[in-house]
Coordinates of C-alpha atoms and ligand atoms in Angstrom, one line a residue:
X59 CA -31.9 21.4 32.1
X60 CA -29.7 24.4 32.0
X61 CA -31.4 27.8 31.8
X62 CA -31.1 29.4 28.3
X63 CA -28.4 32.1 28.5
X64 CA -29.8 35.5 27.9
X65 CA -27.8 37.2 25.1
X66 CA -30.4 39.9 24.3
X67 CA -28.5 42.8 25.7
X68 CA -25.2 41.6 24.2
X69 CA -26.9 41.0 20.8
X70 CA -28.7 44.4 21.0
X71 CA -25.4 46.2 21.6
X72 CA -23.9 44.2 18.7
X73 CA -26.4 45.8 16.3
X74 CA -24.9 49.3 17.0
X75 CA -22.4 49.8 14.2
X76 CA -19.7 51.5 16.5
X77 CA -20.0 48.7 19.1
X78 CA -20.2 45.7 16.7
X79 CA -16.5 44.8 16.7
X80 CA -15.4 45.6 20.2
X81 CA -16.5 43.9 23.4
X82 CA -14.4 46.4 25.3
X83 CA -16.4 49.3 23.7
X84 CA -19.7 47.6 24.8
X85 CA -18.5 47.3 28.4
X86 CA -17.3 50.9 28.3
X87 CA -20.6 52.3 27.0
X88 CA -22.6 50.4 29.7
X89 CA -20.2 51.7 32.4
X90 CA -20.3 55.2 31.0
X91 CA -24.1 55.3 31.0
X92 CA -24.2 53.6 34.4
X93 CA -21.9 56.2 36.1
X94 CA -24.0 59.1 34.6
X95 CA -27.3 58.0 36.2
X96 CA -26.7 60.1 39.4
X97 CA -25.9 63.1 37.4
X98 CA -28.9 62.7 35.1
X99 CA -31.2 62.1 38.1
X100 CA -29.9 65.3 39.7
X101 CA -30.5 67.3 36.5
X102 CA -34.1 66.0 36.2
X103 CA -34.7 66.8 39.9
X104 CA -33.3 70.4 39.5
X105 CA -35.4 71.0 36.3
X106 CA -38.6 69.8 37.9
X107 CA -38.3 71.4 41.3
X108 CA -38.1 75.1 42.2
X109 CA -36.6 74.6 45.6
X110 CA -33.1 76.0 44.7
X111 CA -32.0 79.1 42.8
X112 CA -30.6 78.6 39.3
X113 CA -27.1 79.6 40.5
X114 CA -27.1 76.9 43.2
X115 CA -28.5 74.4 40.8
X116 CA -25.8 75.1 38.2
X117 CA -23.1 75.0 40.9
X118 CA -24.3 71.7 42.3
X119 CA -24.7 70.3 38.8
X120 CA -21.1 71.3 37.8
X121 CA -19.7 69.7 40.9
X122 CA -21.8 66.6 40.2
X123 CA -20.6 66.6 36.6
X124 CA -16.9 66.9 37.6
X125 CA -17.4 64.1 40.2
X126 CA -19.2 61.9 37.6
X127 CA -16.4 62.5 35.1
X128 CA -13.7 61.6 37.5
X129 CA -15.7 58.5 38.7
X130 CA -16.4 57.4 35.1
X131 CA -12.7 57.8 34.1
X132 CA -11.6 55.7 37.1
X133 CA -14.3 53.1 36.4
X134 CA -13.5 52.8 32.7
X135 CA -9.8 52.7 33.4
X136 CA -10.3 49.9 35.9
X137 CA -12.7 47.9 33.8
X138 CA -10.3 48.1 30.9
X139 CA -7.7 46.4 33.1
X140 CA -10.2 43.8 34.3
X141 CA -11.0 42.9 30.7
X142 CA -7.4 42.1 29.9
X143 CA -7.8 38.3 30.6
X144 CA -10.7 38.1 28.1
X145 CA -8.7 40.0 25.5
X146 CA -5.6 37.8 26.1
X147 CA -7.6 34.6 25.7
X148 CA -9.1 35.9 22.5
X149 CA -5.7 36.8 21.1
X150 CA -4.2 33.5 22.1
X151 CA -6.9 31.5 20.3
X152 CA -6.5 33.7 17.2
X153 CA -2.7 33.3 17.3
X154 CA -3.0 29.6 17.5
X155 CA -5.4 29.5 14.6
X156 CA -3.1 31.7 12.5
X157 CA 0.3 30.4 13.4
X158 CA -0.1 27.4 15.6
X159 CA 1.8 29.3 18.4
X160 CA 1.0 27.9 21.8
X161 CA -0.3 30.4 24.4
X162 CA 1.4 31.5 27.5
X163 CA -1.6 32.4 29.6
X164 CA -1.5 32.7 33.4
X165 CA -3.1 29.8 35.1
X166 CA -3.1 30.8 38.8
X167 CA -6.5 32.7 38.9
X168 CA -9.5 30.7 40.0
X169 CA -12.5 32.9 39.2
X170 CA -14.5 32.5 35.9
X171 CA -12.2 34.5 33.7
X172 CA -9.1 32.9 35.4
X173 CA -10.6 29.5 34.6
X174 CA -11.3 30.7 31.1
X175 CA -7.6 31.5 30.5
X176 CA -6.4 28.3 32.2
X177 CA -8.8 26.1 30.4
X178 CA -8.3 27.7 27.0
X179 CA -4.6 27.3 27.4
X180 CA -4.9 23.6 28.5
X181 CA -7.3 22.9 25.6
X182 CA -4.9 24.4 23.1
X183 CA -2.0 22.3 24.5
X184 CA -4.1 19.1 24.3
X185 CA -5.4 19.9 20.9
X186 CA -1.8 20.6 19.7
X187 CA -0.6 17.3 21.1
X188 CA -3.5 15.5 19.3
X189 CA -2.8 17.2 16.0
X190 CA 0.9 16.4 16.4
X191 CA 0.0 12.8 17.1
X192 CA -2.4 12.5 14.2
X193 CA 0.0 14.1 11.8
X194 CA 3.2 12.3 13.0
X195 CA 2.1 8.9 14.2
X196 CA 0.5 5.9 12.7
X197 CA -2.9 5.2 14.2
X198 CA -2.7 1.4 14.0
X199 CA 0.7 0.8 15.4
X200 CA 1.4 4.0 17.3
X201 CA 4.8 4.1 15.5
X202 CA 6.1 7.4 13.9
X203 CA 5.1 7.9 10.3
X204 CA 7.2 8.8 7.4
X205 CA 7.3 12.6 8.2
X206 CA 8.4 12.1 11.7
X207 CA 11.0 9.6 10.6
X208 CA 12.4 12.2 8.3
X209 CA 12.3 14.8 11.0
X210 CA 14.2 12.6 13.4
X211 CA 16.9 11.9 10.8
X212 CA 17.2 15.6 10.0
X213 CA 17.7 16.2 13.7
X214 CA 20.5 13.6 13.7
X215 CA 22.1 15.5 10.8
X216 CA 21.9 18.8 12.6
X217 CA 23.7 17.3 15.6
X218 CA 26.3 15.5 13.6
X219 CA 27.2 16.9 10.2
X220 CA 26.9 14.3 7.4
X221 CA 26.5 11.2 9.6
X222 CA 26.6 7.7 8.2
X223 CA 23.2 6.2 8.4
X224 CA 21.7 2.8 7.5
X225 CA 18.1 3.0 6.4
X226 CA 16.3 -0.3 6.1
X227 CA 12.8 -0.7 4.5
X228 CA 11.2 -3.9 5.7
X229 CA 8.3 -5.3 3.6
X230 CA 6.1 -8.2 4.6
X231 CA 6.2 -10.7 1.6
X232 CA 3.1 -10.9 -0.5
X233 CA 1.3 -8.6 1.8
X234 CA -1.5 -7.8 -0.7
X235 CA -2.3 -11.5 -0.9
X236 CA -2.3 -11.7 2.8
X237 CA -4.6 -8.7 3.2
X238 CA -7.1 -10.4 1.0
X239 CA -6.8 -13.8 2.6
X240 CA -7.2 -12.6 6.2
X241 CA -10.0 -10.9 7.9
X242 CA -9.3 -7.1 8.1
X243 CA -9.2 -7.2 12.0
X244 CA -6.8 -10.1 12.0
X245 CA -4.6 -8.4 9.5
X246 CA -4.6 -5.2 11.6
X247 CA -3.7 -7.2 14.7
X248 CA -1.0 -8.9 12.7
X249 CA 0.5 -5.6 11.6
X250 CA 0.5 -4.5 15.2
X251 CA 2.2 -7.7 16.4
X252 CA 4.8 -7.4 13.6
X253 CA 5.6 -3.8 14.7
X254 CA 5.9 -4.9 18.3
X255 CA 8.4 -7.6 17.4
X256 CA 10.4 -5.2 15.3
X257 CA 10.5 -2.7 18.2
X258 CA 12.1 -5.5 20.3
X259 CA 14.9 -5.7 17.8
X260 CA 15.7 -2.0 18.0
X261 CA 18.6 -0.3 19.8
X262 CA 17.9 2.8 21.9
X263 CA 19.0 5.2 19.1
X264 CA 17.3 3.4 16.2
X265 CA 14.4 5.2 14.6
X266 CA 11.4 3.2 13.5
X267 CA 8.4 4.2 11.4
X268 CA 5.5 2.6 9.6
X269 CA 5.6 3.7 5.9
X270 CA 2.6 1.9 4.5
X271 CA 0.4 -1.2 4.8
X272 CA 3.1 -3.9 5.1
X273 CA 6.2 -1.7 5.2
X274 CA 8.3 -0.3 8.1
X275 CA 11.4 1.8 7.9
X276 CA 14.3 1.6 10.4
X277 CA 17.2 4.0 10.6
X278 CA 20.4 3.2 12.5
X279 CA 22.8 6.1 12.8
X280 CA 25.2 5.1 15.6
X281 CA 28.2 3.5 14.0
X282 CA 26.4 1.4 11.5
X283 CA 28.8 -1.1 10.0
X284 CA 27.9 -3.4 7.1
X285 CA 28.1 -6.3 9.6
X286 CA 25.9 -4.8 12.2
X287 CA 23.3 -4.0 9.5
X288 CA 23.4 -7.5 8.2
X289 CA 23.0 -8.8 11.7
X290 CA 20.0 -6.5 12.3
X291 CA 18.4 -7.7 9.0
X292 CA 18.9 -11.3 9.9
X293 CA 17.5 -10.7 13.4
X294 CA 14.4 -9.0 12.0
X295 CA 13.8 -11.8 9.6
X296 CA 14.2 -14.6 12.1
X297 CA 12.1 -12.7 14.7
X298 CA 9.3 -12.3 12.2
X299 CA 9.6 -15.9 10.9
X300 CA 8.3 -17.3 14.2
X301 CA 4.6 -17.9 13.9
X302 CA 2.1 -15.3 15.1
X303 CA -0.9 -16.4 17.1
X304 CA -3.7 -14.0 16.4
X305 CA -7.2 -14.7 17.7
X306 CA -6.4 -18.4 17.7
X307 CA -5.0 -18.3 14.1
X308 CA -1.4 -19.4 13.6
X309 CA 0.0 -17.1 10.9
X310 CA 3.4 -17.5 9.3
X311 CA 5.0 -14.6 7.5
X312 CA 8.3 -13.8 5.9
X313 CA 9.8 -10.4 5.4
X314 CA 12.3 -8.9 2.9
X315 CA 14.5 -5.9 3.4
X316 CA 16.0 -3.2 1.3
X317 CA 19.0 -1.5 2.8
X318 CA 21.0 1.6 2.1
X319 CA 24.1 2.6 3.9
X320 CA 25.0 6.2 3.2
X321 CA 25.8 9.7 4.4
X322 CA 23.1 12.2 5.2
X323 CA 24.2 15.2 3.4
X324 CA 21.7 17.7 2.0
X325 CA 18.1 18.5 2.8
X326 CA 16.6 16.0 0.3
X327 CA 18.7 13.2 1.4
X328 CA 16.4 11.5 3.9
X329 CA 13.9 11.1 1.2
X330 CA 16.6 9.9 -1.1
X331 CA 17.8 7.3 1.4
X332 CA 14.3 6.0 1.7
X333 CA 14.0 5.8 -2.0
X334 CA 17.2 3.9 -2.3
X335 CA 16.1 1.4 0.4
X336 CA 12.8 1.1 -1.3
X337 CA 14.4 0.3 -4.6
X338 CA 16.6 -2.3 -2.9
X339 CA 13.5 -3.8 -1.3
X340 CA 12.0 -4.2 -4.7
X341 CA 15.1 -6.1 -5.8
X342 CA 15.0 -8.2 -2.7
X343 CA 11.4 -9.2 -3.4
X344 CA 12.3 -10.0 -6.9
X345 CA 14.6 -12.7 -5.6
X346 CA 11.7 -14.4 -3.8
X347 CA 10.7 -14.4 -0.1
X348 CA 12.8 -13.6 2.9
X349 CA 15.7 -11.8 1.2
X350 CA 17.6 -8.7 2.0
X351 CA 19.4 -6.5 -0.5
X352 CA 21.7 -3.6 -0.2
X353 CA 21.2 -0.6 -2.5
X354 CA 23.8 -0.1 -5.2
X355 CA 24.0 2.7 -7.7
X356 CA 23.6 0.1 -10.4
X357 CA 20.0 -0.3 -9.3
X358 CA 19.4 3.2 -10.6
X359 CA 20.9 2.1 -13.9
X360 CA 18.5 -0.9 -13.8
X361 CA 15.7 1.6 -13.1
X362 CA 16.8 3.6 -16.2
X363 CA 16.9 0.4 -18.2
X364 CA 13.4 -0.4 -17.1
X365 CA 12.2 3.0 -18.1
X366 CA 13.8 2.6 -21.5
X367 CA 12.2 -0.8 -21.9
X368 CA 8.9 0.6 -20.9
X369 CA 9.2 3.3 -23.6
X370 CA 10.1 0.8 -26.3
X371 CA 7.4 -1.6 -25.2
X372 CA 4.9 1.1 -26.2
X373 CA 3.8 0.1 -29.7
X374 CA 5.7 -3.2 -29.8
X375 CA 2.5 -5.0 -30.6
X376 CA 1.7 -2.7 -33.5
X377 CA 5.3 -3.1 -34.8
X378 CA 4.8 -6.9 -34.7
X379 CA 7.7 -7.4 -32.3
X380 CA 5.8 -9.9 -30.1
X381 CA 5.7 -13.6 -30.8
X382 CA 4.4 -16.6 -29.0
X383 CA 6.5 -19.6 -28.2
X384 CA 5.0 -22.9 -27.1
X385 CA 6.1 -25.5 -24.6
X386 CA 4.6 -29.0 -24.5
X387 CA 3.0 -30.5 -21.4
X388 CA 3.5 -34.2 -21.1
X389 CA 1.2 -36.8 -19.5
X390 CA 3.5 -38.5 -17.0
X391 CA 1.5 -41.7 -17.0
X392 CA 1.6 -42.4 -20.8
X393 CA 4.2 -40.0 -22.1
X394 CA 2.0 -38.2 -24.7
X395 CA 1.7 -34.5 -25.2
X396 CA -1.5 -33.3 -23.7
X397 CA -1.2 -29.6 -24.1
X398 CA 1.1 -26.7 -25.0
X399 CA 1.7 -23.6 -23.0
X400 CA 1.8 -20.3 -24.9
X401 CA 4.7 -18.2 -23.7
X402 CA 5.2 -14.7 -25.1
X403 CA 8.5 -13.3 -26.3
X404 CA 9.5 -9.9 -27.4
X405 CA 11.8 -9.5 -30.4
X406 CA 13.4 -6.2 -29.4
X407 CA 15.1 -4.2 -32.2
X408 CA 18.4 -3.8 -30.3
X409 CA 18.1 -6.1 -27.2
X410 CA 17.3 -9.3 -29.0
X411 CA 14.7 -11.7 -27.5
X412 CA 13.4 -10.2 -24.3
X413 CA 12.1 -12.6 -21.6
X414 CA 8.5 -12.1 -20.4
X415 CA 9.9 -12.1 -16.9
X416 CA 11.3 -8.7 -17.8
X417 CA 8.5 -7.1 -19.8
X418 CA 5.3 -8.6 -18.5
X419 CA 5.6 -6.8 -15.1
X420 CA 6.1 -3.5 -17.0
X421 CA 3.1 -4.2 -19.3
X422 CA 1.2 -5.2 -16.2
X423 CA 2.1 -1.9 -14.4
X424 CA 1.2 0.4 -17.3
X425 CA -1.9 -1.6 -18.4
X426 CA -0.5 -2.6 -21.8
X427 CA -0.9 -6.2 -20.8
X428 CA -4.6 -5.9 -21.6
X429 CA -4.2 -5.5 -25.4
X430 CA -1.0 -7.7 -25.4
X431 CA -2.8 -10.5 -23.5
X432 CA -5.7 -10.4 -25.8
X433 CA -3.4 -10.7 -28.8
X434 CA -1.6 -13.6 -27.2
X435 CA -4.9 -15.4 -26.5
X436 CA -6.1 -14.9 -30.0
X437 CA -2.7 -16.0 -31.5
X438 CA -2.5 -19.1 -29.3
X439 CA -6.1 -20.2 -29.9
X440 CA -5.7 -19.7 -33.7
X441 CA -2.4 -21.7 -33.6
X442 CA -4.1 -24.5 -31.7
X443 CA -6.9 -24.6 -34.2
X444 CA -4.4 -24.7 -37.0
X445 CA -2.7 -27.7 -35.5
X446 CA -6.1 -29.5 -35.2
X447 CA -6.9 -28.6 -38.9
X448 CA -3.5 -30.0 -39.9
X449 CA -4.6 -33.4 -38.5
X450 CA -2.6 -33.3 -35.3
X451 CA -4.1 -34.8 -32.2
X452 CA -6.4 -32.3 -30.4
X453 CA -4.4 -30.7 -27.5
X454 CA -5.2 -28.1 -24.9
X455 CA -3.6 -24.7 -25.3
X456 CA -2.6 -23.2 -22.0
X457 CA -2.6 -19.4 -21.9
X458 CA -1.3 -17.3 -18.9
X459 CA -3.6 -14.5 -17.7
X460 CA -2.0 -11.7 -15.8
X461 CA -3.7 -10.2 -12.7
X462 CA -4.7 -7.1 -14.5
X463 CA -6.3 -9.1 -17.3
X464 CA -8.2 -11.2 -14.8
X465 CA -9.7 -8.0 -13.3
X466 CA -11.1 -6.8 -16.7
X467 CA -14.9 -6.8 -16.5
X468 CA -15.2 -8.0 -20.1
X469 CA -12.7 -10.9 -19.7
X470 CA -15.3 -13.7 -20.1
X471 CA -16.9 -12.0 -23.1
X472 CA -13.4 -11.5 -24.7
X473 CA -12.6 -15.2 -24.2
X474 CA -15.9 -16.2 -25.7
X475 CA -15.4 -14.0 -28.7
X476 CA -11.9 -15.2 -29.4
X477 CA -13.0 -18.8 -29.2
X478 CA -15.8 -18.1 -31.7
X479 CA -13.5 -16.1 -34.0
X480 CA -10.8 -18.8 -34.0
X481 CA -13.3 -21.6 -34.1
X482 CA -11.6 -23.4 -31.2
X483 CA -13.7 -25.5 -28.9
X484 CA -13.6 -24.2 -25.4
X485 CA -12.5 -27.6 -24.1
X486 CA -9.2 -27.1 -25.8
X487 CA -8.4 -23.9 -24.0
X488 CA -6.9 -23.7 -20.6
X489 CA -6.3 -20.4 -18.7
X490 CA -3.6 -20.1 -16.1
X491 CA -4.0 -17.7 -13.2
X492 CA -1.8 -17.2 -10.2
X493 CA -3.0 -17.3 -6.6
X494 CA -2.2 -13.6 -6.0
X495 CA -4.4 -12.6 -9.0
X496 CA -7.3 -14.4 -7.4
X497 CA -6.8 -13.1 -3.9
X498 CA -7.3 -9.5 -4.8
X499 CA -11.1 -9.8 -4.7
X500 CA -12.1 -13.3 -3.8
X501 CA -15.9 -13.1 -4.4
X502 CA -15.3 -11.6 -7.9
X503 CA -12.6 -14.2 -8.7
X504 CA -15.0 -17.0 -7.8
X505 CA -17.7 -15.5 -10.1
X506 CA -15.3 -14.9 -13.0
X507 CA -13.8 -18.4 -12.7
X508 CA -17.3 -19.9 -12.6
X509 CA -18.3 -18.0 -15.7
X510 CA -15.1 -19.2 -17.5
X511 CA -15.8 -22.8 -16.5
X512 CA -19.4 -22.4 -17.8
X513 CA -17.9 -21.5 -21.2
X514 CA -16.2 -24.9 -21.1
X515 CA -12.7 -23.6 -20.5
X516 CA -10.3 -25.4 -18.1
X517 CA -8.5 -23.4 -15.4
X518 CA -5.1 -23.9 -13.8
X519 CA -3.5 -22.3 -10.8
X520 CA 0.0 -21.4 -11.9
X521 CA 3.1 -21.2 -9.8
X522 CA 1.2 -23.0 -7.0
X523 CA 2.9 -22.9 -3.6
X524 CA 4.5 -19.5 -4.0
X525 CA 1.4 -17.4 -3.2
X526 CA -0.8 -17.1 -0.3
X527 CA -3.8 -19.2 -0.9
X528 CA -5.4 -20.8 2.1
X529 CA -7.1 -24.1 1.7
X530 CA -10.3 -22.6 2.5
X531 CA -10.2 -20.4 -0.6
X532 CA -8.6 -23.1 -2.8
X533 CA -11.7 -25.2 -2.2
X534 CA -13.9 -22.3 -3.4
X535 CA -12.0 -21.6 -6.6
X536 CA -13.5 -23.8 -9.4
X537 CA -10.1 -24.7 -11.0
X538 CA -9.2 -28.0 -12.7
X539 CA -5.5 -28.0 -12.2
X540 CA -2.6 -27.0 -9.9
X541 CA 0.8 -26.3 -11.4
X542 CA 3.6 -26.9 -8.8
X543 CA 6.0 -24.0 -9.1
X544 CA 9.4 -24.6 -10.7
X545 CA 11.2 -23.5 -7.6
X546 CA 10.0 -26.7 -5.7
X547 CA 10.7 -29.0 -8.6
X548 CA 14.2 -27.6 -9.0
X549 CA 15.5 -28.9 -5.8
X550 CA 13.0 -31.6 -5.0
X551 CA 15.9 -34.1 -4.7
X552 CA 18.3 -31.9 -2.8
X553 CA 16.1 -30.0 -0.4
X554 CA 13.8 -31.9 2.0
X555 CA 11.6 -28.9 2.4
X556 CA 11.0 -28.7 -1.4
X557 CA 10.2 -32.4 -1.4
X558 CA 7.8 -32.1 1.5
X559 CA 6.0 -29.2 -0.2
X560 CA 5.9 -31.0 -3.5
X561 CA 4.5 -34.1 -1.9
X562 CA 1.9 -32.0 0.1
X563 CA 0.8 -30.2 -3.1
X564 CA 0.3 -33.5 -5.0
X565 CA -1.6 -35.0 -2.1
X566 CA -3.7 -31.8 -1.8
X567 CA -4.5 -31.8 -5.5
X568 CA -5.5 -35.4 -5.4
X569 CA -7.8 -35.0 -2.4
X570 CA -9.5 -32.1 -4.1
X571 CA -9.8 -34.1 -7.4
X572 CA -7.6 -31.7 -9.3
X573 CA -5.0 -32.6 -12.0
X574 CA -1.5 -31.8 -11.0
X575 CA 1.3 -30.6 -13.3
X576 CA 4.9 -30.1 -12.4
X577 CA 6.7 -27.1 -14.0
X578 CA 10.4 -27.0 -14.7
X579 CA 11.3 -30.7 -14.9
X580 CA 14.9 -30.7 -16.1
X581 CA 16.3 -34.1 -15.2
X582 CA 15.3 -37.8 -15.3
X583 CA 15.6 -37.9 -11.5
X584 CA 13.1 -35.2 -11.0
X585 CA 10.8 -36.9 -13.5
X586 CA 11.2 -40.2 -11.6
X587 CA 10.4 -38.6 -8.3
X588 CA 7.3 -36.9 -9.6
X589 CA 6.1 -40.0 -11.4
X590 CA 6.5 -42.0 -8.2
X591 CA 4.4 -39.5 -6.3
X592 CA 1.6 -39.8 -8.9
X593 CA 2.0 -36.4 -10.5
X594 CA -0.2 -36.3 -13.6
X595 CA 1.6 -34.0 -16.1
X596 CA 4.9 -32.4 -16.5
X597 CA 6.6 -29.6 -18.4
X598 CA 10.2 -28.6 -18.6
X599 CA 13.4 -28.5 -20.5
X600 CA 13.8 -32.2 -20.0
X601 CA 11.0 -32.7 -22.6
X602 CA 11.3 -29.5 -24.6
X603 CA 12.2 -25.8 -24.2
X604 CA 9.6 -23.4 -25.3
X605 CA 10.0 -22.9 -29.1
X606 CA 8.3 -21.2 -32.0
X607 CA 5.2 -22.6 -33.7
X608 CA 7.1 -24.1 -36.6
X609 CA 9.5 -26.0 -34.3
X610 CA 6.6 -27.3 -32.2
X611 CA 4.6 -28.2 -35.3
X612 CA 7.5 -30.4 -36.4
X613 CA 7.8 -31.9 -32.9
X614 CA 4.1 -32.7 -32.8
X615 CA 4.2 -34.3 -36.2
X616 CA 7.2 -36.4 -35.2
X617 CA 5.4 -37.5 -32.1
X618 CA 2.4 -38.6 -34.2
X619 CA 4.7 -40.9 -36.3
X620 CA 6.3 -42.4 -33.3
X621 CA 4.8 -45.8 -32.4
X622 CA 4.0 -45.2 -28.8
X623 CA 2.4 -41.9 -29.8
X624 CA 4.9 -40.4 -27.4
X625 CA 6.8 -37.5 -28.7
X626 CA 10.3 -37.8 -30.0
X627 CA 11.6 -35.3 -27.6
X628 CA 10.4 -37.5 -24.8
X629 CA 12.7 -40.3 -25.9
X630 CA 14.2 -40.0 -22.4
X631 CA 10.8 -40.9 -21.1
Ligands
C2E881 P1 5.0 -19.6 -16.2 O1 3.6 -19.4 -16.7 O2 5.1 -20.3 -14.9 O3 5.8 -20.3 -17.3 C1 6.8 -21.2 -17.1 C2 8.1 -20.6 -17.3 O4 9.1 -21.6 -16.9 C3 8.5 -20.2 -18.7 O5 9.3 -19.1 -18.6 C4 9.2 -21.4 -19.2 O6 10.1 -21.1 -20.2 C5 10.0 -21.8 -17.9 N1 10.4 -23.2 -17.9 C6 9.7 -24.2 -18.3 N2 10.4 -25.4 -18.1 C7 11.5 -25.0 -17.5 C8 12.7 -25.8 -17.1 O7 12.7 -27.0 -17.1 N3 13.7 -25.0 -16.5 C9 13.6 -23.7 -16.4 N4 14.7 -23.1 -15.8 N5 12.6 -23.0 -16.8 C10 11.5 -23.6 -17.4 P2 9.1 -17.9 -19.5 O8 8.6 -18.2 -20.8 O9 10.4 -17.1 -19.4 O10 7.9 -17.2 -18.8 C11 8.1 -16.7 -17.5 C12 6.8 -16.2 -16.9 O11 6.3 -15.1 -17.6 C13 5.7 -17.2 -17.0 O12 5.8 -18.2 -16.0 C14 4.5 -16.4 -16.9 O13 4.2 -16.0 -15.6 C15 4.9 -15.1 -17.6 N6 4.4 -15.2 -19.0 C16 5.0 -15.8 -20.1 N7 4.2 -15.7 -21.1 C17 3.1 -15.0 -20.7 C18 1.9 -14.5 -21.4 O14 1.6 -14.8 -22.5 N8 1.0 -13.8 -20.6 C19 1.3 -13.5 -19.3 N9 0.4 -12.8 -18.6 N10 2.4 -14.0 -18.7 C20 3.3 -14.7 -19.4
MG882 MG1 2.1 -20.5 -16.8
MG883 MG1 4.4 -21.2 -13.7

């Protein structure tokens, strides 16, 4: 054990008001008193002895006083100089704390105070490096962060006035879904592996940074031509498309890119370029997976349009501008209508009928989907009950739930109340959710789905195949039905990949005992293909486009009158 340092004298001197603030003053006082000991001893000796005359005593004392003063002066002067290293170290530390200026302390001395200077200096340099690293680099990948990325580009600008720069923002597709599907450590390792592969695609002068969870930014400033940027984007996408092997798991990902090619002009423009690339990335993701998109000024216009739409969506429900269309689902074995899907429309005062693809994401983002979704559910259940009361065959009504709605803690209670209010039996309601909505919080999703099933409601996984649902989770979700996404059905006859996926989804649904519905059937050939594969239900323009309640009522009545109980619209059947 180390002996306890004795700070008594130091602390005692600190209590004296005129010594409190200055270490130098403390040393000076001690030195002053110390150098006066011989003089005081001499004085006491002269006062207590009668051996010398008063005159001799005064003379000796005066000489001693003079000698003491000269000695004290010399001692204090020298000590002051010896204290300089301590004062310098203290000032250097203070300076770093105040202004983050790094010290310039000598390092050649090897005694205690020399080591104090050298070590303080080294500690500050190391600390500064660490602070710089923490504030400028991403901890997980070791890549620069957004700030350093901007700094680098600003430096490029200072060396070359207004250079042409390509900024690419790369986003891993459906990263949120993946985050939830994979274990956190595996996800982190994957992000690291992704950034390493991206590094391999870089040229010496490219700047790379990690912006967020699944997003990287790349800047190329040396002669970026449209062609070279397209090549880089394709290289990045193909490099990342190769499977990753992480802790024994084979993981496949795709990436989309937003690109802007522009001049770096004013101080804000690095941020502006990033914003443009980000906007382009949004557009790319809108087109599906694995796309790249260049920024164009029209995107800003689209953003303005979106803002305008967002504004006018506020209050649309109260102004009775929303209406529900219905699209029949047909039993592919017998040709009867088994259900209708409720699909919302917005009758905009100037824009006409607005597609849900345009306004649902807006309502989802600003939370308005919650009251809107509740209204759709109530309207659809009430309509289904009306059809039953009109003597039409009892059908399921299928209602889409958005992710935000699915997260509502009162969802199950809300559904129960609407069923009670509209007097619809739970068996005639089907709720459609997407894989990504379920992946946000798997445990909670399982609980909510189970509670909905307990109410007696059926559950369908919508747009199946486009999300990121591992088989493992699929087995845990108590759903009744999978709906094959329209994108696969669309080119099931022309694209062998789509056909393989469609076949696999049908086989999967069958092995899990789930009903399988195909969305977006438009042609007889598609229908034949799906029937041959044993698909249970179908929905699409081939049978009927979504239409208002009156049109669908007529259609259902017509179908009742037809001999085979199959609907008139399905005469092609
Ligand atoms: P979804 O739930 O997958 O609905 C199917 C979409 O495919 C509908 O588009 C439907 O009109 C369209 N469709 C059906 N058959 C065909 C076909 O043969 N060919 C083509 N090209 N399209 C077909 P819609 O009505 O525009 O809705 C788009 C999406 O908007 C829906 O996809 C759903 O995700 C969302 N949505 C619609 N209504 C609601 C709603 O009430 N609530 C929520 N949360 N989302 C809704
Ligand atoms: Mg749907
Ligand atoms: Mg769908």
